[in-house]
PDB file of C-alpha atoms in Angstrom:
ATOM      1  CA  MET A   1       0.000   0.000   0.000  1.00 50.00           C
ATOM      2  CA  LYS A   2       2.831   2.383   0.851  1.00 54.00           C
ATOM      3  CA  ILE A   3       4.439   1.720  -2.533  1.00 47.00           C
ATOM      4  CA  ILE A   4       1.150   2.496  -4.315  1.00 49.00           C
ATOM      5  CA  LEU A   5       0.724   5.708  -2.340  1.00 56.00           C
ATOM      6  CA  LYS A   6       4.304   6.698  -3.118  1.00 54.00           C
ATOM      7  CA  ILE A   7       3.756   6.063  -6.852  1.00 52.00           C
ATOM      8  CA  LEU A   8       0.526   8.056  -6.802  1.00 57.00           C
ATOM      9  CA  GLY A   9       2.344  10.852  -4.985  1.00 57.00           C
ATOM     10  CA  TRP A  10       5.061  10.955  -7.637  1.00 54.00           C
ATOM     11  CA  LEU A  11       2.463  10.922 -10.429  1.00 56.00           C
ATOM     12  CA  ALA A  12       0.616  13.816  -8.801  1.00 58.00           C
ATOM     13  CA  ALA A  13       3.875  15.754  -8.421  1.00 58.00           C
ATOM     14  CA  ILE A  14       4.758  15.127 -12.092  1.00 53.00           C
ATOM     15  CA  ILE A  15       1.309  16.264 -13.241  1.00 53.00           C
ATOM     16  CA  ILE A  16       1.537  19.430 -11.150  1.00 54.00           C
ATOM     17  CA  PHE A  17       5.041  20.110 -12.497  1.00 54.00           C
ATOM     18  CA  LEU A  18       3.937  19.622 -16.124  1.00 54.00           C
ATOM     19  CA  THR A  19       0.941  21.872 -15.539  1.00 52.00           C
ATOM     20  CA  ILE A  20       3.195  24.616 -14.177  1.00 53.00           C
ATOM     21  CA  VAL A  21       5.551  24.209 -17.150  1.00 52.00           C
ATOM     22  CA  LEU A  22       2.575  24.416 -19.525  1.00 55.00           C
ATOM     23  CA  ILE A  23       1.256  27.573 -17.892  1.00 55.00           C
ATOM     24  CA  VAL A  24       4.669  29.241 -17.845  1.00 53.00           C
ATOM     25  CA  GLY A  25       5.358  28.172 -21.437  1.00 55.00           C
ATOM     26  CA  VAL A  26       2.044  29.465 -22.727  1.00 58.00           C
ATOM     27  CA  LYS A  27       2.479  32.715 -20.816  1.00 59.00           C
ATOM     28  CA  ILE A  28       5.977  33.216 -22.246  1.00 53.00           C
ATOM     29  CA  TYR A  29       5.311  32.218 -25.869  1.00 59.00           C
ATOM     30  CA  PHE A  30       1.722  33.359 -26.158  1.00 62.00           C
ATOM     31  CA  ASN A  31       2.050  36.759 -24.552  1.00 69.00           C
ATOM     32  CA  ASP A  32      -0.859  39.158 -24.828  1.00 71.00           C
ATOM     33  CA  GLY A  33       0.485  40.832 -27.958  1.00 74.00           C
ATOM     34  CA  LYS A  34       1.150  37.498 -29.677  1.00 73.00           C
ATOM     35  CA  ILE A  35      -2.324  36.194 -28.874  1.00 71.00           C
ATOM     36  CA  ARG A  36      -3.951  39.355 -30.145  1.00 77.00           C
ATOM     37  CA  GLU A  37      -1.936  39.179 -33.380  1.00 78.00           C
ATOM     38  CA  ILE A  38      -2.826  35.509 -33.989  1.00 74.00           C
ATOM     39  CA  ILE A  39      -6.533  36.022 -33.361  1.00 75.00           C
ATOM     40  CA  VAL A  40      -6.844  39.217 -35.412  1.00 78.00           C
ATOM     41  CA  ASN A  41      -4.977  37.732 -38.387  1.00 78.00           C
ATOM     42  CA  ALA A  42      -6.970  34.488 -38.290  1.00 73.00           C
ATOM     43  CA  ALA A  43     -10.283  36.341 -37.977  1.00 73.00           C
ATOM     44  CA  ASN A  44      -9.473  38.738 -40.807  1.00 74.00           C
ATOM     45  CA  GLU A  45      -8.443  35.854 -43.061  1.00 73.00           C
ATOM     46  CA  ASN A  46     -11.363  33.532 -42.301  1.00 69.00           C
ATOM     47  CA  LEU A  47     -14.166  36.072 -41.983  1.00 72.00           C
ATOM     48  CA  GLY A  48     -13.081  38.467 -44.696  1.00 72.00           C
ATOM     49  CA  ARG A  49     -13.757  41.368 -42.329  1.00 77.00           C
ATOM     50  CA  LYS A  50     -11.637  43.724 -40.305  1.00 83.00           C
ATOM     51  CA  VAL A  51     -11.540  42.662 -36.663  1.00 85.00           C
ATOM     52  CA  ASN A  52     -10.293  44.863 -33.824  1.00 87.00           C
ATOM     53  CA  ILE A  53      -9.368  43.629 -30.356  1.00 87.00           C
ATOM     54  CA  GLY A  54      -8.368  45.954 -27.544  1.00 88.00           C
ATOM     55  CA  LYS A  55      -6.787  43.318 -25.304  1.00 85.00           C
ATOM     56  CA  ALA A  56      -6.205  39.563 -25.396  1.00 82.00           C
ATOM     57  CA  GLU A  57      -4.800  37.235 -22.760  1.00 82.00           C
ATOM     58  CA  VAL A  58      -4.566  33.541 -21.922  1.00 78.00           C
ATOM     59  CA  SER A  59      -6.934  32.377 -19.191  1.00 74.00           C
ATOM     60  CA  PHE A  60      -6.578  29.243 -17.050  1.00 71.00           C
ATOM     61  CA  TRP A  61      -9.451  29.811 -14.643  1.00 71.00           C
ATOM     62  CA  GLY A  62     -12.136  27.225 -15.405  1.00 67.00           C
ATOM     63  CA  GLY A  63     -10.029  25.655 -18.174  1.00 69.00           C
ATOM     64  CA  LEU A  64      -7.613  26.740 -20.868  1.00 73.00           C
ATOM     65  CA  GLY A  65      -8.983  29.648 -22.857  1.00 78.00           C
ATOM     66  CA  VAL A  66      -8.625  33.196 -24.078  1.00 82.00           C
ATOM     67  CA  LYS A  67     -10.117  36.448 -22.807  1.00 85.00           C
ATOM     68  CA  LEU A  68     -10.716  39.297 -25.248  1.00 87.00           C
ATOM     69  CA  GLU A  69     -11.742  42.851 -24.427  1.00 91.00           C
ATOM     70  CA  ASN A  70     -13.280  45.541 -26.631  1.00 92.00           C
ATOM     71  CA  VAL A  71     -13.903  43.250 -29.585  1.00 89.00           C
ATOM     72  CA  GLU A  72     -15.193  44.774 -32.839  1.00 89.00           C
ATOM     73  CA  LEU A  73     -16.272  43.110 -36.078  1.00 87.00           C
ATOM     74  CA  ASN A  74     -16.841  45.472 -38.986  1.00 87.00           C
ATOM     75  CA  ASN A  75     -19.300  45.394 -41.863  1.00 87.00           C
ATOM     76  CA  PRO A  76     -18.308  44.517 -45.425  1.00 83.00           C
ATOM     77  CA  GLN A  77     -16.708  47.437 -47.243  1.00 80.00           C
ATOM     78  CA  ASP A  78     -19.804  48.219 -49.316  1.00 80.00           C
ATOM     79  CA  MET A  79     -21.780  48.723 -46.073  1.00 83.00           C
ATOM     80  CA  SER A  80     -19.131  50.619 -44.115  1.00 79.00           C
ATOM     81  CA  GLU A  81     -21.472  53.570 -43.595  1.00 80.00           C
ATOM     82  CA  LYS A  82     -23.706  51.442 -41.364  1.00 83.00           C
ATOM     83  CA  ASP A  83     -23.093  50.806 -37.669  1.00 86.00           C
ATOM     84  CA  GLN A  84     -20.567  47.985 -37.286  1.00 88.00           C
ATOM     85  CA  LEU A  85     -21.927  44.462 -37.121  1.00 88.00           C
ATOM     86  CA  PHE A  86     -20.661  43.535 -33.665  1.00 90.00           C
ATOM     87  CA  ARG A  87     -18.864  44.941 -30.664  1.00 91.00           C
ATOM     88  CA  ALA A  88     -18.593  43.622 -27.124  1.00 92.00           C
ATOM     89  CA  GLN A  89     -16.873  44.615 -23.898  1.00 93.00           C
ATOM     90  CA  LYS A  90     -15.631  41.094 -23.228  1.00 92.00           C
ATOM     91  CA  VAL A  91     -15.488  37.782 -25.071  1.00 89.00           C
ATOM     92  CA  GLU A  92     -14.166  34.659 -23.385  1.00 88.00           C
ATOM     93  CA  LEU A  93     -13.794  31.196 -24.888  1.00 82.00           C
ATOM     94  CA  LYS A  94     -12.730  27.934 -23.314  1.00 80.00           C
ATOM     95  CA  LEU A  95     -11.209  25.005 -25.191  1.00 75.00           C
ATOM     96  CA  SER A  96     -12.048  21.355 -24.642  1.00 71.00           C
ATOM     97  CA  LEU A  97      -8.924  19.777 -23.147  1.00 68.00           C
ATOM     98  CA  ILE A  98      -9.211  16.205 -24.482  1.00 67.00           C
ATOM     99  CA  PRO A  99      -9.228  17.212 -28.202  1.00 65.00           C
ATOM    100  CA  LEU A 100      -6.075  19.283 -27.522  1.00 61.00           C
ATOM    101  CA  LEU A 101      -4.212  16.029 -26.867  1.00 64.00           C
ATOM    102  CA  TYR A 102      -4.860  15.150 -30.517  1.00 63.00           C
ATOM    103  CA  SER A 103      -3.970  18.653 -31.790  1.00 58.00           C
ATOM    104  CA  GLU A 104      -7.644  19.445 -32.324  1.00 61.00           C
ATOM    105  CA  TYR A 105      -9.198  22.734 -31.235  1.00 60.00           C
ATOM    106  CA  LYS A 106     -12.779  22.575 -30.065  1.00 67.00           C
ATOM    107  CA  ILE A 107     -14.525  25.445 -28.309  1.00 72.00           C
ATOM    108  CA  ASP A 108     -16.270  24.184 -25.200  1.00 79.00           C
ATOM    109  CA  ARG A 109     -17.774  27.482 -24.047  1.00 83.00           C
ATOM    110  CA  LEU A 110     -18.200  30.930 -25.531  1.00 85.00           C
ATOM    111  CA  SER A 111     -19.219  33.784 -23.243  1.00 89.00           C
ATOM    112  CA  ILE A 112     -20.029  37.286 -24.533  1.00 90.00           C
ATOM    113  CA  GLU A 113     -20.669  40.235 -22.228  1.00 94.00           C
ATOM    114  CA  LYS A 114     -22.611  43.351 -23.220  1.00 93.00           C
ATOM    115  CA  PRO A 115     -22.541  42.893 -26.985  1.00 92.00           C
ATOM    116  CA  ILE A 116     -24.201  45.284 -29.441  1.00 93.00           C
ATOM    117  CA  ILE A 117     -25.255  43.461 -32.606  1.00 91.00           C
ATOM    118  CA  ASN A 118     -26.440  45.452 -35.640  1.00 90.00           C
ATOM    119  CA  LEU A 119     -27.975  43.407 -38.469  1.00 90.00           C
ATOM    120  CA  TYR A 120     -28.832  45.094 -41.778  1.00 91.00           C
ATOM    121  CA  LYS A 121     -30.439  44.026 -45.013  1.00 89.00           C
ATOM    122  CA  THR A 122     -30.411  46.516 -47.898  1.00 89.00           C
ATOM    123  CA  LYS A 123     -33.128  47.099 -50.486  1.00 89.00           C
ATOM    124  CA  ASP A 124     -31.259  44.940 -52.996  1.00 87.00           C
ATOM    125  CA  GLY A 125     -30.936  42.049 -50.529  1.00 85.00           C
ATOM    126  CA  LYS A 126     -27.346  42.497 -49.338  1.00 87.00           C
ATOM    127  CA  THR A 127     -26.693  41.785 -45.669  1.00 88.00           C
ATOM    128  CA  ASN A 128     -23.916  42.749 -43.294  1.00 86.00           C
ATOM    129  CA  TYR A 129     -24.099  39.292 -41.661  1.00 82.00           C
ATOM    130  CA  SER A 130     -23.036  37.348 -44.780  1.00 77.00           C
ATOM    131  CA  PHE A 131     -19.576  35.828 -44.526  1.00 69.00           C
ATOM    132  CA  ARG A 132     -17.173  34.423 -47.047  1.00 60.00           C
ATOM    133  CA  LEU A 133     -17.049  30.674 -46.436  1.00 50.00           C
ATOM    134  CA  ASN A 134     -14.721  28.170 -48.046  1.00 44.00           C
ATOM    135  CA  ASP A 135     -17.172  25.290 -47.742  1.00 47.00           C
ATOM    136  CA  SER A 136     -19.090  25.066 -51.030  1.00 40.00           C
ATOM    137  CA  VAL A 137     -21.909  23.130 -49.392  1.00 38.00           C
ATOM    138  CA  SER A 138     -22.529  25.731 -46.700  1.00 46.00           C
ATOM    139  CA  ASN A 139     -22.580  28.429 -49.370  1.00 49.00           C
ATOM    140  CA  LYS A 140     -25.871  26.971 -50.579  1.00 49.00           C
ATOM    141  CA  ALA A 141     -27.504  27.857 -47.276  1.00 50.00           C
ATOM    142  CA  SER A 142     -29.247  31.171 -46.699  1.00 53.00           C
ATOM    143  CA  ASP A 143     -27.586  33.931 -44.672  1.00 52.00           C
ATOM    144  CA  GLU A 144     -30.137  33.411 -41.907  1.00 48.00           C
ATOM    145  CA  ALA A 145     -29.369  29.686 -41.772  1.00 49.00           C
ATOM    146  CA  LYS A 146     -25.617  30.341 -41.574  1.00 47.00           C
ATOM    147  CA  ALA A 147     -26.107  32.813 -38.721  1.00 46.00           C
ATOM    148  CA  ALA A 148     -28.316  30.355 -36.810  1.00 46.00           C
ATOM    149  CA  ALA A 149     -25.844  27.519 -37.360  1.00 49.00           C
ATOM    150  CA  ALA A 150     -23.015  29.633 -35.988  1.00 45.00           C
ATOM    151  CA  LEU A 151     -24.873  30.066 -32.688  1.00 44.00           C
ATOM    152  CA  VAL A 152     -25.132  26.336 -31.992  1.00 44.00           C
ATOM    153  CA  THR A 153     -21.653  25.158 -32.968  1.00 52.00           C
ATOM    154  CA  PHE A 154     -20.372  25.723 -29.437  1.00 61.00           C
ATOM    155  CA  ASN A 155     -21.080  23.305 -26.606  1.00 78.00           C
ATOM    156  CA  LYS A 156     -22.107  26.237 -24.424  1.00 85.00           C
ATOM    157  CA  LEU A 157     -22.976  29.761 -25.491  1.00 86.00           C
ATOM    158  CA  GLU A 158     -23.785  32.593 -23.095  1.00 91.00           C
ATOM    159  CA  ILE A 159     -24.707  36.180 -23.935  1.00 90.00           C
ATOM    160  CA  THR A 160     -25.380  38.656 -21.130  1.00 94.00           C
ATOM    161  CA  GLU A 161     -26.846  42.179 -21.250  1.00 93.00           C
ATOM    162  CA  GLY A 162     -26.872  42.283 -25.040  1.00 92.00           C
ATOM    163  CA  VAL A 163     -28.483  44.667 -27.518  1.00 92.00           C
ATOM    164  CA  LEU A 164     -29.796  43.291 -30.809  1.00 91.00           C
ATOM    165  CA  LYS A 165     -30.891  45.498 -33.702  1.00 91.00           C
ATOM    166  CA  PHE A 166     -32.257  44.394 -37.068  1.00 91.00           C
ATOM    167  CA  LYS A 167     -33.325  46.568 -39.987  1.00 91.00           C
ATOM    168  CA  ASP A 168     -34.538  45.327 -43.375  1.00 91.00           C
ATOM    169  CA  ASP A 169     -34.768  48.169 -45.898  1.00 90.00           C
ATOM    170  CA  SER A 170     -36.325  45.839 -48.479  1.00 87.00           C
ATOM    171  CA  THR A 171     -39.443  45.354 -46.337  1.00 88.00           C
ATOM    172  CA  THR A 172     -39.069  48.271 -43.870  1.00 85.00           C
ATOM    173  CA  SER A 173     -39.076  45.717 -41.062  1.00 90.00           C
ATOM    174  CA  ASN A 174     -37.148  46.392 -37.878  1.00 91.00           C
ATOM    175  CA  LEU A 175     -36.460  44.932 -34.479  1.00 91.00           C
ATOM    176  CA  LEU A 176     -34.798  46.131 -31.278  1.00 92.00           C
ATOM    177  CA  PHE A 177     -34.064  44.008 -28.216  1.00 91.00           C
ATOM    178  CA  ASN A 178     -32.489  45.719 -25.200  1.00 91.00           C
ATOM    179  CA  ASN A 179     -30.848  43.847 -22.351  1.00 90.00           C
ATOM    180  CA  PHE A 180     -31.299  40.351 -23.730  1.00 89.00           C
ATOM    181  CA  ASN A 181     -29.687  37.268 -22.208  1.00 94.00           C
ATOM    182  CA  LEU A 182     -29.153  33.966 -23.979  1.00 90.00           C
ATOM    183  CA  SER A 183     -27.924  30.614 -22.740  1.00 92.00           C
ATOM    184  CA  SER A 184     -27.509  27.693 -25.130  1.00 88.00           C
ATOM    185  CA  PHE A 185     -26.212  24.161 -24.639  1.00 87.00           C
ATOM    186  CA  LEU A 186     -25.386  21.643 -27.363  1.00 82.00           C
ATOM    187  CA  ASN A 187     -24.312  18.029 -27.106  1.00 81.00           C
ATOM    188  CA  ILE A 188     -24.112  14.962 -29.343  1.00 79.00           C
ATOM    189  CA  PRO A 189     -25.700  12.032 -27.458  1.00 82.00           C
ATOM    190  CA  TYR A 190     -24.806   9.681 -30.301  1.00 82.00           C
ATOM    191  CA  GLU A 191     -23.457   9.856 -33.818  1.00 81.00           C
ATOM    192  CA  ASN A 192     -25.255  12.180 -36.244  1.00 80.00           C
ATOM    193  CA  HIS A 193     -27.677  13.302 -33.556  1.00 85.00           C
ATOM    194  CA  TYR A 194     -27.630  16.766 -31.992  1.00 83.00           C
ATOM    195  CA  HIS A 195     -29.469  17.951 -28.918  1.00 88.00           C
ATOM    196  CA  SER A 196     -29.770  21.658 -28.096  1.00 87.00           C
ATOM    197  CA  GLU A 197     -31.492  23.374 -25.219  1.00 91.00           C
ATOM    198  CA  GLY A 198     -31.410  26.807 -23.681  1.00 91.00           C
ATOM    199  CA  SER A 199     -33.266  30.006 -22.938  1.00 93.00           C
ATOM    200  CA  ILE A 200     -33.490  33.596 -24.116  1.00 90.00           C
ATOM    201  CA  GLU A 201     -34.787  36.489 -22.047  1.00 93.00           C
ATOM    202  CA  ILE A 202     -35.631  39.973 -23.333  1.00 92.00           C
ATOM    203  CA  ALA A 203     -36.169  42.681 -20.733  1.00 90.00           C
ATOM    204  CA  ASP A 204     -37.347  45.345 -23.182  1.00 91.00           C
ATOM    205  CA  GLY A 205     -37.826  45.556 -26.915  1.00 91.00           C
ATOM    206  CA  SER A 206     -39.897  46.525 -29.932  1.00 92.00           C
ATOM    207  CA  LEU A 207     -40.505  45.174 -33.408  1.00 89.00           C
ATOM    208  CA  ASN A 208     -42.334  45.927 -36.645  1.00 90.00           C
ATOM    209  CA  PHE A 209     -42.882  43.206 -39.229  1.00 88.00           C
ATOM    210  CA  GLY A 210     -46.024  44.648 -40.783  1.00 84.00           C
ATOM    211  CA  ILE A 211     -47.569  44.991 -37.335  1.00 88.00           C
ATOM    212  CA  ALA A 212     -45.865  47.273 -34.806  1.00 88.00           C
ATOM    213  CA  VAL A 213     -45.317  46.058 -31.248  1.00 89.00           C
ATOM    214  CA  ASN A 214     -43.880  48.839 -29.108  1.00 90.00           C
ATOM    215  CA  SER A 215     -43.187  46.863 -25.960  1.00 89.00           C
ATOM    216  CA  VAL A 216     -41.772  43.345 -25.948  1.00 87.00           C
ATOM    217  CA  LYS A 217     -40.844  41.354 -22.867  1.00 91.00           C
ATOM    218  CA  MET A 218     -40.320  37.625 -23.014  1.00 89.00           C
ATOM    219  CA  LYS A 219     -38.532  34.604 -21.632  1.00 92.00           C
ATOM    220  CA  THR A 220     -38.462  31.490 -23.769  1.00 91.00           C
ATOM    221  CA  TYR A 221     -37.036  28.022 -23.220  1.00 93.00           C
ATOM    222  CA  TRP A 222     -36.359  25.475 -25.925  1.00 90.00           C
ATOM    223  CA  SER A 223     -35.277  21.889 -26.287  1.00 92.00           C
ATOM    224  CA  ALA A 224     -34.667  20.472 -29.743  1.00 88.00           C
ATOM    225  CA  ASP A 225     -33.156  17.403 -31.396  1.00 89.00           C
ATOM    226  CA  TYR A 226     -31.874  16.997 -34.929  1.00 84.00           C
ATOM    227  CA  ASP A 227     -30.917  13.730 -36.602  1.00 84.00           C
ATOM    228  CA  THR A 228     -28.800  14.308 -39.717  1.00 79.00           C
ATOM    229  CA  ASN A 229     -29.631  10.864 -41.094  1.00 81.00           C
ATOM    230  CA  LYS A 230     -33.379  11.338 -40.847  1.00 81.00           C
ATOM    231  CA  LYS A 231     -33.142  15.081 -41.632  1.00 75.00           C
TER     232      LYS A 231
END
C-alpha cells in the first residue's frame, strides 16, 4: 500500500510540475500581444472582415482559454457607412482539453458580455451578416441559416446584457431588443444526432414586421433534437 501511495504521490507531483511548465510556457510564448496578433490575423483571413481587439490574454481559470476585451467586427466594405456588425466589452472562450491532446481545437464554451449586434439588409438584398465561407456546401444555405448555425456550434454559449438590432430596408421591417440574455447548450448524445437546449430572455424591446409592437418582454425556453440521417 505504501508503494502504491508513493507512486501516486510521484504521479501527482509530475502532473503538477507539467501543468506549471505548460502555464509558464504558454504565458511566455503566447504573450498578450502574440495572442492578439494571432486572433486578429486568423479572424481577418477567415471572416473576410476587419476585426479589432483591444486586449487579449490567456486564461486558465475554469479551463484553458482566451479572454478578449473591446472586440469589434466590422461590416463589409460596401456597407461601411452602417453601424458595425458587432462589438462587445468582453469575449471569453474555453477550449475542450481532451481534443487538444490530438492537436484538435474545439470550443467548449463561448461567453459574450454586453454585446451590441447590428444586423442590416439593404433594399437589394445584401446583408452585413453574410460571410465568405470556403465550404461550397454551406454556401448553398441562406444567410439566416448560416447565422443560426453559428450560434449552436459551441457546446455552451452565453450572452449577457446584449443589444440586438435588425433593420430590413427591403421590407421596412425592424427589431430592437435591449438587455437580452441567452444561454444555449449543445451536445451529441450519439453519432449524427444533436441535442440543443437553452433560454433567451428579453427585458425590453420593440418590433415591426407589418404589425408594430412597441413593448416586448419575453422569456423562452427550448429543447430540440436533430438527426442528420433522418433530416
